[in-house]
Short mmCIF file of N, CA and C and ligand atoms in Angstrom, two decimals:
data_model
loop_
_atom_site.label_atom_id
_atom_site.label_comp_id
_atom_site.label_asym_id
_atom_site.label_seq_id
_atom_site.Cartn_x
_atom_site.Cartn_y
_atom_site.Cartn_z
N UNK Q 67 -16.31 -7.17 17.03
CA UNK Q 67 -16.94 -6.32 16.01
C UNK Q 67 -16.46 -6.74 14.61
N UNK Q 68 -17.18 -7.16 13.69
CA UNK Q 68 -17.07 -7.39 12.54
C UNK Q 68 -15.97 -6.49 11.58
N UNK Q 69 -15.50 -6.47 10.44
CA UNK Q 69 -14.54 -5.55 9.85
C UNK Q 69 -16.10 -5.47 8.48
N UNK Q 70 -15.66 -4.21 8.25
CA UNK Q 70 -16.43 -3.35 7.25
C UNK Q 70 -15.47 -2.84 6.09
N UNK Q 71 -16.47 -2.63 4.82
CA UNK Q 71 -15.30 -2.27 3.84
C UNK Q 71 -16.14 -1.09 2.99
N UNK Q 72 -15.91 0.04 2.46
CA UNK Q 72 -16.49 0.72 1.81
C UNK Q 72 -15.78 0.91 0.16
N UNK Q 73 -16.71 0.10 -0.68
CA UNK Q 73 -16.57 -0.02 -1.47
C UNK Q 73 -16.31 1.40 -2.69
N UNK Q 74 -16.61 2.35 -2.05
CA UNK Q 74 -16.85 3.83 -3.08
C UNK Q 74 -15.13 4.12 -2.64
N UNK Q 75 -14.42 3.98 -1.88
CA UNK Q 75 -12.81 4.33 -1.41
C UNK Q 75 -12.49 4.47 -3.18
N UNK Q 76 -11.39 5.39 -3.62
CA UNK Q 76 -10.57 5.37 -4.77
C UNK Q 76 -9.69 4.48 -5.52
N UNK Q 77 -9.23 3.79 -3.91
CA UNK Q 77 -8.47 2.62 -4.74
C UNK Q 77 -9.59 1.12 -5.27
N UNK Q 78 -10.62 1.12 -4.49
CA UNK Q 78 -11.89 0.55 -4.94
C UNK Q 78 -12.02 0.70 -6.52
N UNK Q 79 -12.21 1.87 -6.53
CA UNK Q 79 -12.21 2.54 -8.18
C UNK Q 79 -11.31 2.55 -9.42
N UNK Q 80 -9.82 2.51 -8.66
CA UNK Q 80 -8.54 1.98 -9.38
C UNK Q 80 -8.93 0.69 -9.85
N UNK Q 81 -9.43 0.27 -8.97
CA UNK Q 81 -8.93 -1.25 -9.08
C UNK Q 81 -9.90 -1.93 -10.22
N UNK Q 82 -11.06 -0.94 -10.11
CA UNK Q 82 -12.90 -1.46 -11.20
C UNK Q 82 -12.63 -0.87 -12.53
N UNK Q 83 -11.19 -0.16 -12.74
CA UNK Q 83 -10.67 0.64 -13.77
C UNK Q 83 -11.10 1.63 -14.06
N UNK Q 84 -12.21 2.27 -12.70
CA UNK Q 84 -13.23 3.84 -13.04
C UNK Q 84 -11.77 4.83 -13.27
N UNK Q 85 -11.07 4.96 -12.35
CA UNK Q 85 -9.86 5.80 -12.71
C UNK Q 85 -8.58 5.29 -12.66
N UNK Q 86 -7.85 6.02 -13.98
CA UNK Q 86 -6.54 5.46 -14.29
C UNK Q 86 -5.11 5.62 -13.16
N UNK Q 87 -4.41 4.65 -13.00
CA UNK Q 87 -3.19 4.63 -12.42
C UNK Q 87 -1.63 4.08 -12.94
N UNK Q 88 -0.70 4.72 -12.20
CA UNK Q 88 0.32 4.68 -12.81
C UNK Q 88 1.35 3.23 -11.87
N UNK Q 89 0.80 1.91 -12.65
CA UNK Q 89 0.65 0.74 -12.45
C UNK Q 89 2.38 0.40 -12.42
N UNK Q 90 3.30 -0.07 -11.35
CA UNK Q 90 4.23 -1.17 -11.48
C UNK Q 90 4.55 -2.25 -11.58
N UNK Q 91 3.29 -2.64 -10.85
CA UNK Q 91 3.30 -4.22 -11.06
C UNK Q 91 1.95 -4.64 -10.39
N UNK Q 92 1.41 -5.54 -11.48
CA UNK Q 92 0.00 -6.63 -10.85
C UNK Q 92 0.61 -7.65 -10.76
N UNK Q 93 0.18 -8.24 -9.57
CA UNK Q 93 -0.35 -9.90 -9.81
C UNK Q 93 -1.75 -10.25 -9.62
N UNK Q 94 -1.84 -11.57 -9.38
CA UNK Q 94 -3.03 -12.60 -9.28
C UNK Q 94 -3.84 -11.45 -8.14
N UNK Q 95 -3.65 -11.49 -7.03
CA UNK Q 95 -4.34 -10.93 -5.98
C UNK Q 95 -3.80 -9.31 -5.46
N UNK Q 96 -2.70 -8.68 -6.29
CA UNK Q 96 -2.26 -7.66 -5.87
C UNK Q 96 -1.91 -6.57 -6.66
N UNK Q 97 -2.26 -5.17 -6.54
CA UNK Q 97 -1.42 -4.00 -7.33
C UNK Q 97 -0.78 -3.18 -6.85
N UNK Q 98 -0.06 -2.71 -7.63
CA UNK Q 98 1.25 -1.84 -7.22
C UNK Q 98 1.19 -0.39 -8.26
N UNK Q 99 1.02 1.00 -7.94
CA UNK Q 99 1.26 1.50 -8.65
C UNK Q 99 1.94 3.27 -7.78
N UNK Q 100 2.02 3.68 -8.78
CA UNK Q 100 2.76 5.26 -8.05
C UNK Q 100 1.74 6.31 -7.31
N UNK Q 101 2.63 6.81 -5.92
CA UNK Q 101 1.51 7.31 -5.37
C UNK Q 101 1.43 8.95 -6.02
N UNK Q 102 0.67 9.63 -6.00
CA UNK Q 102 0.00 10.67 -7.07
C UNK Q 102 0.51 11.53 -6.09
N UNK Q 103 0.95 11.65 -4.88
CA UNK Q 103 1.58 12.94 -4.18
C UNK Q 103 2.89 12.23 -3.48
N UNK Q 104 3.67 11.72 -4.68
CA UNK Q 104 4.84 11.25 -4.24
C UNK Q 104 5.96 12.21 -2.68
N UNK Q 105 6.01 11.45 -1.56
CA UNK Q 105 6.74 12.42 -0.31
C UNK Q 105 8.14 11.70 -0.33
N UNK Q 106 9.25 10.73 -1.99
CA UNK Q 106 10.13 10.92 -1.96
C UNK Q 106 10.29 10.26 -3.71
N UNK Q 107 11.60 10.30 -3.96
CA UNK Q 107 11.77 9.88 -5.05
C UNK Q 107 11.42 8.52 -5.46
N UNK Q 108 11.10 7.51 -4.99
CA UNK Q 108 10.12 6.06 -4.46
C UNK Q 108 8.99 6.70 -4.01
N UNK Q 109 7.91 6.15 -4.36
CA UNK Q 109 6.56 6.06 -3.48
C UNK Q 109 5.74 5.38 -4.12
N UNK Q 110 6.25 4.16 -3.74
CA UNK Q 110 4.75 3.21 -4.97
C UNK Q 110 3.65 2.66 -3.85
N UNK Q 111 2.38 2.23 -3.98
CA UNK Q 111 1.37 1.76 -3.22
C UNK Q 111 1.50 0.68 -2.98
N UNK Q 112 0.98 -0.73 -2.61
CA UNK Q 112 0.91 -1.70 -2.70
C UNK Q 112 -0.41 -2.05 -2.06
N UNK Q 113 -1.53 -2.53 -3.15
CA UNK Q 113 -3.11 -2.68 -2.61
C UNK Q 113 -2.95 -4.51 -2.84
N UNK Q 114 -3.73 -5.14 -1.93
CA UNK Q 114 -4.38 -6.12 -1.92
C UNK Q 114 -5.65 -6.14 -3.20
N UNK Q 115 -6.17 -6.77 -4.29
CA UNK Q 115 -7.12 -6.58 -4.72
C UNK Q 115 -8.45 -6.80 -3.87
N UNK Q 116 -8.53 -7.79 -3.14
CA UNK Q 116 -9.59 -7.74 -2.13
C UNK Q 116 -9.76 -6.52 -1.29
N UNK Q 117 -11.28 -6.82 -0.98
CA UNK Q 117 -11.49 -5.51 -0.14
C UNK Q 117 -11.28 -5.81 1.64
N UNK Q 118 -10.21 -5.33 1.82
CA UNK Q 118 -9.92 -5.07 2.88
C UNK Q 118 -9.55 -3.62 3.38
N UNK Q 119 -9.99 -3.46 4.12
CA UNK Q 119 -9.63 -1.63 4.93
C UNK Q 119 -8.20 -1.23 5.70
N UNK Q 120 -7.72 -2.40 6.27
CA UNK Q 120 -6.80 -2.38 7.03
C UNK Q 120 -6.05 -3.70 6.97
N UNK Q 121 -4.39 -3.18 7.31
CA UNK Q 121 -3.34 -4.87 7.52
C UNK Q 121 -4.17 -5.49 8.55
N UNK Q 122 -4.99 -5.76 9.80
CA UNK Q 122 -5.37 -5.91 10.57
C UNK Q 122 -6.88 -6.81 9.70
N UNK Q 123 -7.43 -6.26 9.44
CA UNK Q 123 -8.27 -6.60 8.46
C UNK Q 123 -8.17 -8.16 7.41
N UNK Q 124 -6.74 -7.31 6.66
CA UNK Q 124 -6.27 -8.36 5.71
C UNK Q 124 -5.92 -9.82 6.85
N UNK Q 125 -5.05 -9.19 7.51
CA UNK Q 125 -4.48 -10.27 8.33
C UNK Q 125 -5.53 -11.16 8.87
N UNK Q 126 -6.81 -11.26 9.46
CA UNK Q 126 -7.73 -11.73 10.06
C UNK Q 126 -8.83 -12.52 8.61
N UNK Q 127 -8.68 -11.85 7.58
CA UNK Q 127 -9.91 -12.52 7.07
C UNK Q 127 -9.34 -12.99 5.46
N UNK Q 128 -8.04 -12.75 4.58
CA UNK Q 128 -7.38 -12.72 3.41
C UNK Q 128 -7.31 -13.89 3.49
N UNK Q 129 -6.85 -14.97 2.75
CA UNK Q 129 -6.61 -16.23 2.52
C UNK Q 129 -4.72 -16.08 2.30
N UNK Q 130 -4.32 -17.27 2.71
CA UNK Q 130 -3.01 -17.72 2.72
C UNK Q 130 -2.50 -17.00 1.28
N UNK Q 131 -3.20 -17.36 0.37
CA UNK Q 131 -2.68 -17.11 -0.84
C UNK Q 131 -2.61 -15.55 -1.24
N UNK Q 132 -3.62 -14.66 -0.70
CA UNK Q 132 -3.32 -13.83 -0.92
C UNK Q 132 -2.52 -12.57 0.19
N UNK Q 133 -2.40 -13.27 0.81
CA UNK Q 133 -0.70 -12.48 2.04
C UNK Q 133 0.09 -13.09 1.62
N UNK Q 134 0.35 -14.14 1.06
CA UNK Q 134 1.63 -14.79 0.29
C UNK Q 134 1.83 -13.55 -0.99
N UNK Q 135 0.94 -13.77 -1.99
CA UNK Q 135 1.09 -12.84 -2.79
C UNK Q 135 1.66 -11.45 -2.76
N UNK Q 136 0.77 -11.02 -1.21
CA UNK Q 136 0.79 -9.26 -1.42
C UNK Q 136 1.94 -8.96 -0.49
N UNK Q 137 2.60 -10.37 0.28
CA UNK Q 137 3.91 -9.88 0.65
C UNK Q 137 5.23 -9.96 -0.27
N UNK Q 138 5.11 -11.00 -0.96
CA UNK Q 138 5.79 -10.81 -2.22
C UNK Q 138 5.56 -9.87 -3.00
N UNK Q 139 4.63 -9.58 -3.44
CA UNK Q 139 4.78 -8.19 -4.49
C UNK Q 139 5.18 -6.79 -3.84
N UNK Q 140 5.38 -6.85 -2.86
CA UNK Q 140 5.81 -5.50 -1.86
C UNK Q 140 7.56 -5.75 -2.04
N UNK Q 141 7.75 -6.64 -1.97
CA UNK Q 141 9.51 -7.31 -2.01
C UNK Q 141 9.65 -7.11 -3.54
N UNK Q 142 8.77 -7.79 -4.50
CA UNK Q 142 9.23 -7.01 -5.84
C UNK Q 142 9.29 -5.74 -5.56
N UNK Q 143 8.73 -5.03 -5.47
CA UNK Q 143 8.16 -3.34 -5.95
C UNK Q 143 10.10 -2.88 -5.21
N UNK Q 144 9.66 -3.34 -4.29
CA UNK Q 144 11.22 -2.92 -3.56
C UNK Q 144 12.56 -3.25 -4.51
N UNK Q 145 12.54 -4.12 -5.17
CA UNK Q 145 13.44 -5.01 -6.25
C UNK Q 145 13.74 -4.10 -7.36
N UNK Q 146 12.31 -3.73 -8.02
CA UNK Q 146 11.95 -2.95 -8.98
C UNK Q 146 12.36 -1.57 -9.01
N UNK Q 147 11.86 -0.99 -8.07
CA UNK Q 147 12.12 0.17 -8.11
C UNK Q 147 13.66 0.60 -7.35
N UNK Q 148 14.40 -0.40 -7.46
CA UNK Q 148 15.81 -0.24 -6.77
C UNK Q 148 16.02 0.25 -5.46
N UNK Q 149 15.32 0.22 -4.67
CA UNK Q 149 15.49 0.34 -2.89
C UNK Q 149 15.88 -0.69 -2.32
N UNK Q 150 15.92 -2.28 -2.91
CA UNK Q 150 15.90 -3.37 -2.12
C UNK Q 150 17.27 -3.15 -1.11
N UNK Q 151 17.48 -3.62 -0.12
CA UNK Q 151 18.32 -3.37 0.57
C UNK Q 151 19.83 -4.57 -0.11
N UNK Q 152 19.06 -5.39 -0.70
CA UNK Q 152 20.93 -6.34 -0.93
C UNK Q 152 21.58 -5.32 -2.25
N UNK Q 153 20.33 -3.92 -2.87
CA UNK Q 153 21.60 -3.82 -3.67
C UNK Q 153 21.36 -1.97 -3.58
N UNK Q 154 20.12 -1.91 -3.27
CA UNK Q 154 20.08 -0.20 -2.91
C UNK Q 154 20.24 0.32 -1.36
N UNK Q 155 19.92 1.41 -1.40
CA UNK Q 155 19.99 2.03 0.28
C UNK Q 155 19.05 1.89 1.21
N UNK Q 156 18.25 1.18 1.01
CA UNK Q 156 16.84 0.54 1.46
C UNK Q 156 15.66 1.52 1.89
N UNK Q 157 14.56 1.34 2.19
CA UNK Q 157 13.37 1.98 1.98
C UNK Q 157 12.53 2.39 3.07
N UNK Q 158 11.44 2.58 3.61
CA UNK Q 158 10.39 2.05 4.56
C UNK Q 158 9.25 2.21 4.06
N UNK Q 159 8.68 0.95 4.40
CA UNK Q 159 7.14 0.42 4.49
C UNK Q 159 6.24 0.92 5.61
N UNK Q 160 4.97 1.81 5.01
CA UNK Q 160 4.08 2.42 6.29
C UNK Q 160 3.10 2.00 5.49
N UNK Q 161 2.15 1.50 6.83
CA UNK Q 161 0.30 1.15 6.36
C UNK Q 161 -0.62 2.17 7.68
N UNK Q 162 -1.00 3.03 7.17
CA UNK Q 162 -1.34 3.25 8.38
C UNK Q 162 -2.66 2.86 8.10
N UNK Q 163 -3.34 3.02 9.78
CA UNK Q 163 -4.60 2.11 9.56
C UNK Q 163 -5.68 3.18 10.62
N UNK Q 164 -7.16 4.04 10.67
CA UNK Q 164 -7.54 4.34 11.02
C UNK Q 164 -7.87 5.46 11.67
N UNK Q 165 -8.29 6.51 12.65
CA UNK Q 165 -8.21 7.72 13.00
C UNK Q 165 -6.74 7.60 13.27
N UNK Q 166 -6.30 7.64 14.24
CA UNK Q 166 -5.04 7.71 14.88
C UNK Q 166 -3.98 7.34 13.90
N UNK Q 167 -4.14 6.27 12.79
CA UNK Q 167 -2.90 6.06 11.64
C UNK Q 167 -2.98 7.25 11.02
N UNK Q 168 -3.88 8.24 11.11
CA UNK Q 168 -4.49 9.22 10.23
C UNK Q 168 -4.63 8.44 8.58
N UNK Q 169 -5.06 7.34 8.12
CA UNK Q 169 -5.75 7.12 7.04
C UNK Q 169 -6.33 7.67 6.50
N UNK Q 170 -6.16 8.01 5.10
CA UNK Q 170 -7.21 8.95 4.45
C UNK Q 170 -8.33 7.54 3.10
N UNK Q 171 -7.58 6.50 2.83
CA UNK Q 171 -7.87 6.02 1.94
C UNK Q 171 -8.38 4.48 2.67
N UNK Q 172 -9.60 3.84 2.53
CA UNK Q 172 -9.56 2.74 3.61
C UNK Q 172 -9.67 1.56 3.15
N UNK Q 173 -8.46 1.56 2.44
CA UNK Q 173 -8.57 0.47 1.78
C UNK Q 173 -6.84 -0.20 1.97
N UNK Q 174 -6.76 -1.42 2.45
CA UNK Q 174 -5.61 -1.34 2.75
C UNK Q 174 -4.33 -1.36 1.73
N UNK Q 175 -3.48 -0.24 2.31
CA UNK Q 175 -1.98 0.32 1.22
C UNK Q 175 -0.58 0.23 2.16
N UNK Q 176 -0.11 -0.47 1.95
CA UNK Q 176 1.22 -0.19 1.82
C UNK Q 176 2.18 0.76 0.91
N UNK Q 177 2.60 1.45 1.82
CA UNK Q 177 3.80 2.98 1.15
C UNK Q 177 5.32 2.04 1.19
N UNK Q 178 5.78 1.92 -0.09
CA UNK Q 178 6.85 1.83 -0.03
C UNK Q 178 7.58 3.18 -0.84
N UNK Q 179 8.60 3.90 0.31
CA UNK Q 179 9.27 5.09 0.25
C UNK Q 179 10.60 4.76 0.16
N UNK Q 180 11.47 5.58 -0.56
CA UNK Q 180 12.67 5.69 -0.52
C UNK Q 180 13.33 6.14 -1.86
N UNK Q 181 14.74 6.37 -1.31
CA UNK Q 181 15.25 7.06 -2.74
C UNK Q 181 16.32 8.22 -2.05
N UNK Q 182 16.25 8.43 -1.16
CA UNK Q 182 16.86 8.93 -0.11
C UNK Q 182 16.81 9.10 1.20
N UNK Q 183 17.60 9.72 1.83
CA UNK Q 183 17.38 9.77 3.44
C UNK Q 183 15.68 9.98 3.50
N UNK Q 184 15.16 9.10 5.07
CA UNK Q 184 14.02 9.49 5.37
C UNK Q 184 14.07 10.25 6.62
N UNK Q 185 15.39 9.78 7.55
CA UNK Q 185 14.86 10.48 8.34
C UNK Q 185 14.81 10.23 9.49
N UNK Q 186 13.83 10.37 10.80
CA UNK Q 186 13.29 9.66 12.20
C UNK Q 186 11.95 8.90 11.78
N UNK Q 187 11.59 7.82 12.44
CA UNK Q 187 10.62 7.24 11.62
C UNK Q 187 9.43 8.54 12.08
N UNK Q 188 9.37 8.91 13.60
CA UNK Q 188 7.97 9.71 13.56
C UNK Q 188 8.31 10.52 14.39
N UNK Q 189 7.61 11.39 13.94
CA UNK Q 189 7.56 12.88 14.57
C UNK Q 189 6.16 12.96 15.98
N UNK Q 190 6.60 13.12 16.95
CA UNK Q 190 6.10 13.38 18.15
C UNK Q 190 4.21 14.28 18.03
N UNK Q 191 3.47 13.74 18.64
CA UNK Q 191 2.08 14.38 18.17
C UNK Q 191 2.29 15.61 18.78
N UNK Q 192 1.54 16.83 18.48
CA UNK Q 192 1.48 18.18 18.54
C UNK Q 192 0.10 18.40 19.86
P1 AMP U 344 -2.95 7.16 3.63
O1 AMP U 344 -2.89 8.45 4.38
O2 AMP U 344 -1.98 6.13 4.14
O3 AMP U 344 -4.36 6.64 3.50
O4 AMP U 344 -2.41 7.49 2.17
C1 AMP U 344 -3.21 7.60 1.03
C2 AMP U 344 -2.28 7.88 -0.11
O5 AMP U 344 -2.97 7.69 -1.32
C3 AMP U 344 -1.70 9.30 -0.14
O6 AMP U 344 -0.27 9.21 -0.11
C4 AMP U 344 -2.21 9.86 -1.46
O7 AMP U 344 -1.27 10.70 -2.08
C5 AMP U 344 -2.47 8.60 -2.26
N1 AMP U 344 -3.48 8.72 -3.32
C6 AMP U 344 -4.72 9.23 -3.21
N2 AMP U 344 -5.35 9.13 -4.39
C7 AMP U 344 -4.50 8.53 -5.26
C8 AMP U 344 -4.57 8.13 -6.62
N3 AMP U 344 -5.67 8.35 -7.36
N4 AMP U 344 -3.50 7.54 -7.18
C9 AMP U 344 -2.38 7.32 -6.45
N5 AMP U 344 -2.26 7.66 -5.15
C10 AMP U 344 -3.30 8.26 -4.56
#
């Protein structure tokens, strides 16, 4: 089955400059900015500029250059915002992807969290 992308998603819109964000870092193929319902004292995004929906997605159809890129700029953001592990208390990275990731945004994001304890990584389904 082919991968699909819906272009109307928000970060779609971030990215066309329809709505403003609170930007850490661009590069060539990638942005980074703060997530708007921060769940710790860290919470920056990390979007691919291409349209991809999912890591799964990216991974299958992105070009070398830009998973080079958007894994490096995830290692900045971590640098940046002082979580990196060689000199802060380190962080975690979540992408979730689809019904079951419970995704709300389908465009693919990386959460980089931290700033304090997180925790167990996951809580048991209900
Ligand atoms: P997910 O459930 O992984 O799709 O997470 C989507 C995330 O996007 C949530 O943490 C939201 O708080 C965040 N979010 C939604 N709209 C915006 C926005 N305009 N700017 C920054 N973050 C946003």
């Amino acid at each position: 089955m082919a991968y699909t992308y819906d272009d109307q998603n928000i970060f779609a819109k971030i990215l066309r400059g329809e709505i403003p964000n609170d930007t850490v870092l661009e590069t060539e193929h990638s942005l980074a900015f703060r997530d708007i319902n921060a769940q710790a004292p860290t919470h920056v995004l990390v979007i691919p500029k291409g349209p991809y929906a999912t890591f799964d997605h990216f991974a299958a159809e992105a070009s070398d250059a830009e998973i080079v890129d958007f894994n490096r700029a995830i290692g900045e953001v971590c640098r940046m915002t002082g979580v990196a592990a060689d000199r802060g208390d380190g962080y975690r990275l979540i992408a979730n992807a689809g019904a079951d990731g419970v995704q709300e945004v389908p465009h693919l994001h990386v959460h980089v969290i931290g700033g304090h304890m997180l925790g167990r990584m996951l809580q048991p389904a209900r």
